[in-house]
Amino acid sequence: MHVTSAAEGRAPPTGAATAPRRPRLLALHGWRTSAAVLAQQLQRSGLGTALEEVAELDYLNGPHPARGPPTPDVQRAFQPPFFEWWDAVQDAASVAKVVRYEGVQETMSLIRAELHRAAASGRPVGGLVGFSQGAMLAGLVMALQERSQAGFQDVPPLRCAVLIGGGLIRDPAFGYLYAGGCDNGGSGGGHSSSSSSSSSSTVAQDAAQVPPLSTGVPVASATATQRPLTPPPPPQLTQPQTPLFSSPSCHLIGSADLLRHNSEKLVRAFRQPLVLRHDQGHVVPRLNWEQRRQLTDFLRANLVPTNAPH
């Protein structure tokens, strides 16, 4: 799986041989888009320029070809192929509307492999940046590493994450990550003990219909294709009520984003989050000058090692 870098194809600047290299951020695209789409989204919004002041961006495609079309806005603006990190599927027999992420294990394997590959090359990934489903994935990876789970304890530590239009993971398979900081009413729902059907219904993905491209670059909304679930479901996933994770995180949330409430739940899972709010929808937003400064200061404070040369 090729990872594209924002620095690819550029001539080295004068003095590059002695200049310290920037730390690396692994960039994770939204649902049913691609690494190339995210690179364009970041550049169009100006966020790419802000991030590249501090870090080198590497873009990774999801392991699963899109199982359906993206929204018309995405189709008009970008060229295929499109990918996804998982497919959110709801059990029709579950009264509590359990949502499972089909394909998430392959995604975890891909992310682990890329982090190992980068470390072996001598250029380890220092942090994650993600949009929409990619931001949900980035938040999940940070939580798994902090809990020393799923093999992420064996790669160099990720120092921080920038989560754009992210949200709390809804698959109850990961509910254990939030144990001890949750109430009894979950955003992801529990499961019905009487459910024995293997059929599934379609469920809205972790994305939403958003304003046109003039206000930002949107990501898709659609429903998942029908396919069987694998019982029994894991423990109930609930919403964190007290902060659980100490990993530095920066959250970009739009007041017009239909998914902003789930983004707020993700914010509450982190102890000291930096939250940058904007008036746009579910897009890679344009930030004002002060917000861009806060973002680059966040990255410099958390992504760059304290013993790095200046």
Coordinates of C-alpha atoms in Angstrom, one line a residue:
M1 CA 0.0 0.0 0.0
H2 CA 1.7 3.2 -1.2
V3 CA 1.7 6.2 1.1
T4 CA 1.8 9.5 -0.7
S5 CA 3.8 12.3 0.8
A6 CA 3.1 16.0 0.4
A7 CA 6.9 16.4 -0.1
E8 CA 7.0 13.9 -3.1
G9 CA 8.3 15.4 -6.3
R10 CA 9.7 18.5 -4.7
A11 CA 13.3 19.6 -5.3
P12 CA 15.2 19.8 -2.0
P13 CA 15.6 23.4 -0.9
T14 CA 19.1 25.0 -0.5
G15 CA 20.7 23.8 2.7
A16 CA 18.3 20.8 3.0
A17 CA 21.2 18.5 3.8
T18 CA 21.8 20.3 7.1
A19 CA 18.3 21.4 8.0
P20 CA 16.4 19.1 10.5
R21 CA 13.6 17.1 8.9
R22 CA 10.1 17.8 10.0
P23 CA 8.3 15.2 12.0
R24 CA 5.7 13.1 10.2
L25 CA 1.9 13.1 10.4
L26 CA -0.1 10.2 8.9
A27 CA -3.2 11.7 7.2
L28 CA -6.4 9.6 7.2
H29 CA -9.1 10.5 4.6
G30 CA -12.8 10.5 5.1
W31 CA -15.4 7.9 4.2
R32 CA -15.5 6.9 0.5
T33 CA -12.9 9.4 -0.6
S34 CA -9.1 8.8 -0.8
A35 CA -5.6 9.9 0.2
A36 CA -5.6 12.1 -3.0
V37 CA -8.9 13.7 -2.0
L38 CA -7.8 14.5 1.5
A39 CA -4.6 16.1 0.1
Q40 CA -6.8 18.4 -2.1
Q41 CA -9.2 19.1 0.8
L42 CA -6.4 20.2 3.0
Q43 CA -4.7 22.4 0.4
R44 CA -8.0 24.0 -0.7
S45 CA -8.8 24.9 2.9
G46 CA -5.4 26.2 3.7
L47 CA -5.0 23.7 6.5
G48 CA -2.4 21.8 4.5
T49 CA -0.1 24.8 4.5
A50 CA -0.6 25.3 8.2
L51 CA 0.2 21.6 9.0
E52 CA 3.2 21.6 6.7
E53 CA 4.8 24.5 8.6
V54 CA 5.5 21.9 11.3
A55 CA 5.1 18.4 9.8
E56 CA 5.6 16.3 6.7
L57 CA 2.2 14.8 5.7
D58 CA 1.9 11.2 4.5
Y59 CA -1.4 10.2 3.1
L60 CA -2.8 6.6 3.3
N61 CA -5.6 5.0 1.4
G62 CA -8.1 2.9 3.3
P63 CA -7.8 -0.9 2.7
H64 CA -11.4 -1.3 1.4
P65 CA -12.6 -0.1 -2.0
A66 CA -15.8 2.0 -1.5
R67 CA -18.8 -0.3 -1.4
G68 CA -21.0 2.3 -3.0
P69 CA -20.8 5.8 -4.5
P70 CA -19.8 8.9 -2.5
T71 CA -22.1 11.9 -2.4
P72 CA -22.7 13.8 -5.6
D73 CA -20.6 16.7 -4.4
V74 CA -17.6 14.3 -4.0
Q75 CA -18.3 12.7 -7.3
R76 CA -18.4 16.0 -9.1
A77 CA -15.2 17.4 -7.5
F78 CA -12.9 14.4 -7.3
Q79 CA -11.8 11.4 -9.4
P80 CA -12.1 7.7 -8.2
P81 CA -10.9 5.3 -6.9
F82 CA -12.5 5.9 -3.5
F83 CA -11.9 4.0 -0.3
E84 CA -13.3 3.5 3.2
W85 CA -11.9 2.4 6.5
W86 CA -14.9 0.3 7.5
D87 CA -18.6 -0.1 6.7
A88 CA -21.0 0.7 9.6
V89 CA -23.8 -1.9 9.6
Q90 CA -26.8 -2.0 11.9
D91 CA -28.5 -5.2 13.2
A92 CA -32.2 -5.0 12.2
A93 CA -33.1 -7.4 15.0
S94 CA -31.4 -5.3 17.7
V95 CA -33.8 -3.1 19.6
A96 CA -30.8 -1.0 20.7
K97 CA -29.6 -0.5 17.2
V98 CA -26.1 -2.0 17.5
V99 CA -23.7 -0.7 14.9
R100 CA -20.7 -2.9 13.8
Y101 CA -17.7 -1.7 11.8
E102 CA -17.2 -4.3 9.2
G103 CA -13.6 -4.3 7.9
V104 CA -12.2 -2.4 10.9
Q105 CA -9.7 -5.2 11.8
E106 CA -8.1 -5.0 8.3
T107 CA -7.8 -1.3 8.9
M108 CA -6.1 -1.8 12.2
S109 CA -3.7 -4.2 10.6
L110 CA -2.9 -1.7 7.8
I111 CA -2.3 1.2 10.3
R112 CA 0.0 -1.0 12.4
A113 CA 1.9 -2.1 9.4
E114 CA 2.4 1.5 8.2
L115 CA 3.6 2.6 11.6
H116 CA 6.1 -0.3 11.8
R117 CA 7.2 0.5 8.2
A118 CA 7.8 4.1 9.0
A119 CA 9.7 3.3 12.2
A120 CA 11.9 0.8 10.4
S121 CA 12.8 3.4 7.8
G122 CA 14.1 5.7 10.5
R123 CA 11.3 8.2 10.0
P124 CA 8.6 7.2 12.5
V125 CA 5.1 8.7 12.4
G126 CA 4.8 11.2 15.2
G127 CA 1.0 11.9 15.0
L128 CA -2.2 11.5 13.1
V129 CA -4.5 13.9 11.3
G130 CA -7.9 12.7 10.1
F131 CA -11.1 14.0 8.6
S132 CA -14.6 12.5 9.4
Q133 CA -14.3 8.7 9.3
G134 CA -10.5 9.2 9.3
A135 CA -10.7 11.3 12.4
M136 CA -12.8 8.6 14.1
L137 CA -10.1 6.2 13.2
A138 CA -7.3 8.5 14.4
G139 CA -9.1 8.9 17.8
L140 CA -9.5 5.2 18.1
V141 CA -5.8 4.5 17.3
M142 CA -4.7 7.0 19.9
A143 CA -7.0 5.4 22.5
L144 CA -5.8 1.9 21.7
Q145 CA -2.1 2.9 22.0
E146 CA -2.8 4.7 25.3
R147 CA -4.5 1.6 26.6
S148 CA -1.6 -0.6 25.2
Q149 CA -4.1 -2.5 23.1
A150 CA -4.3 -4.1 19.6
G151 CA -0.6 -4.1 19.0
F152 CA -0.2 -0.3 19.0
Q153 CA 2.0 -0.5 22.1
D154 CA 4.7 -2.0 19.9
V155 CA 5.2 1.0 17.7
P156 CA 6.9 4.4 18.5
P157 CA 4.4 6.4 20.5
L158 CA 2.1 8.8 18.6
R159 CA 2.4 12.2 20.3
C160 CA -0.8 13.9 19.2
A161 CA -3.8 13.9 16.8
V162 CA -5.6 16.5 14.8
L163 CA -9.3 15.4 14.5
I164 CA -11.4 17.2 11.9
G165 CA -15.1 16.5 12.2
G166 CA -14.4 13.3 14.1
G167 CA -16.7 11.4 16.5
L168 CA -16.8 8.8 19.2
I169 CA -16.5 5.2 17.9
R170 CA -20.0 3.5 17.9
D171 CA -19.0 -0.1 17.5
P172 CA -19.5 -1.8 20.9
A173 CA -16.5 -4.0 20.2
F174 CA -14.4 -1.0 21.5
G175 CA -16.7 -0.2 24.4
Y176 CA -14.0 -1.5 26.9
L177 CA -11.9 1.5 26.0
Y178 CA -14.4 3.8 27.6
A179 CA -15.1 1.7 30.7
G180 CA -14.9 3.8 33.9
G181 CA -15.7 7.1 32.2
C182 CA -19.2 6.4 31.0
D183 CA -22.8 6.5 32.0
N184 CA -25.4 3.9 31.2
G185 CA -26.9 5.6 28.1
G186 CA -24.7 5.1 25.1
S187 CA -24.3 6.9 21.9
G188 CA -23.5 3.6 20.2
G189 CA -26.3 1.6 21.8
G190 CA -26.3 -1.7 23.5
H191 CA -27.7 -5.0 22.2
S192 CA -30.7 -7.1 22.6
S193 CA -30.1 -10.4 24.3
S194 CA -33.0 -11.9 22.4
S195 CA -31.6 -11.1 19.0
S196 CA -30.5 -14.2 17.1
S197 CA -30.9 -13.0 13.5
S198 CA -27.8 -12.8 11.4
S199 CA -29.5 -10.3 9.0
S200 CA -28.6 -6.6 9.1
S201 CA -30.3 -3.4 8.0
T202 CA -28.7 -0.4 6.5
V203 CA -27.4 2.3 8.8
A204 CA -26.3 5.8 8.2
Q205 CA -22.6 6.1 7.9
D206 CA -20.4 8.3 10.2
A207 CA -20.8 11.2 7.8
A208 CA -23.5 13.6 6.7
Q209 CA -24.8 15.6 3.8
V210 CA -23.0 18.9 3.9
P211 CA -23.0 22.3 2.2
P212 CA -21.6 22.7 -1.3
L213 CA -17.9 23.0 -2.1
S214 CA -17.9 26.7 -1.7
T215 CA -18.0 26.4 2.1
G216 CA -15.5 23.6 2.3
V217 CA -14.8 20.2 0.8
P218 CA -17.5 17.7 2.0
V219 CA -17.4 14.1 2.7
A220 CA -20.2 11.7 1.9
S221 CA -23.3 10.5 3.5
A222 CA -25.1 7.3 2.5
T223 CA -26.2 4.0 3.9
A224 CA -24.3 0.8 4.2
T225 CA -25.0 -2.3 2.1
Q226 CA -26.8 -5.2 3.7
R227 CA -24.6 -8.0 4.9
P228 CA -24.6 -10.4 7.9
L229 CA -23.3 -9.5 11.3
T230 CA -21.2 -11.7 13.5
P231 CA -22.8 -12.4 16.9
P232 CA -22.5 -12.2 19.8
P233 CA -22.0 -8.4 20.3
P234 CA -19.3 -7.2 22.7
P235 CA -20.1 -5.1 25.8
Q236 CA -22.2 -1.9 25.4
L237 CA -20.4 1.2 24.1
T238 CA -21.4 4.3 26.0
Q239 CA -20.5 7.9 26.0
P240 CA -17.6 9.1 28.1
Q241 CA -18.7 11.4 30.9
T242 CA -15.3 12.0 32.4
P243 CA -12.0 12.4 30.4
L244 CA -10.3 9.1 29.8
F245 CA -7.3 9.8 27.6
S246 CA -4.3 12.1 28.2
S247 CA -3.0 12.0 24.6
P248 CA -2.8 15.6 23.2
S249 CA -5.7 16.2 20.8
C250 CA -6.9 19.1 18.6
H251 CA -10.5 19.0 17.5
L252 CA -12.0 21.0 14.6
I253 CA -15.8 21.3 15.0
G254 CA -18.3 23.2 12.8
S255 CA -21.4 24.8 14.2
A256 CA -23.3 23.8 11.0
D257 CA -22.0 20.2 11.1
L258 CA -24.9 17.7 11.5
L259 CA -22.5 15.4 13.3
R260 CA -21.1 17.9 15.7
H261 CA -22.8 16.3 18.7
N262 CA -20.8 13.1 18.2
S263 CA -17.7 15.3 17.8
E264 CA -18.4 16.8 21.2
K265 CA -18.5 13.3 22.7
L266 CA -15.1 12.6 21.3
V267 CA -13.8 15.8 22.8
R268 CA -15.0 14.7 26.3
A269 CA -13.0 11.5 26.0
F270 CA -9.7 13.5 26.2
R271 CA -8.4 15.3 29.2
Q272 CA -6.9 18.5 27.7
P273 CA -8.3 18.9 24.2
L274 CA -7.7 22.0 22.1
V275 CA -11.1 22.7 20.4
L276 CA -11.1 25.0 17.4
R277 CA -14.7 25.9 16.4
H278 CA -15.8 27.3 13.0
D279 CA -19.2 28.2 11.4
Q280 CA -19.0 25.7 8.5
G281 CA -20.4 22.2 8.1
H282 CA -19.0 18.7 7.9
V283 CA -16.0 19.9 5.9
V284 CA -12.3 20.4 6.0
P285 CA -12.7 24.0 7.1
R286 CA -11.0 27.3 6.5
L287 CA -9.7 28.6 9.9
N288 CA -9.0 32.2 10.7
W289 CA -5.5 33.4 11.4
E290 CA -5.6 33.0 15.2
Q291 CA -7.0 29.5 14.9
R292 CA -4.2 28.5 12.5
R293 CA -1.7 29.9 14.9
Q294 CA -3.2 27.8 17.7
L295 CA -3.0 24.7 15.5
T296 CA 0.6 25.2 14.6
D297 CA 1.5 26.0 18.2
F298 CA -0.3 22.8 19.3
L299 CA 1.8 20.8 16.8
R300 CA 5.0 22.4 17.8
A301 CA 4.3 21.8 21.5
N302 CA 3.3 18.2 21.1
L303 CA 4.7 16.8 17.9
V304 CA 8.2 18.1 17.9
P305 CA 10.5 16.2 20.4
T306 CA 11.8 18.5 23.1
N307 CA 15.4 17.6 22.2
A308 CA 14.9 18.4 18.5
P309 CA 17.5 20.8 17.0
H310 CA 16.2 24.4 16.3

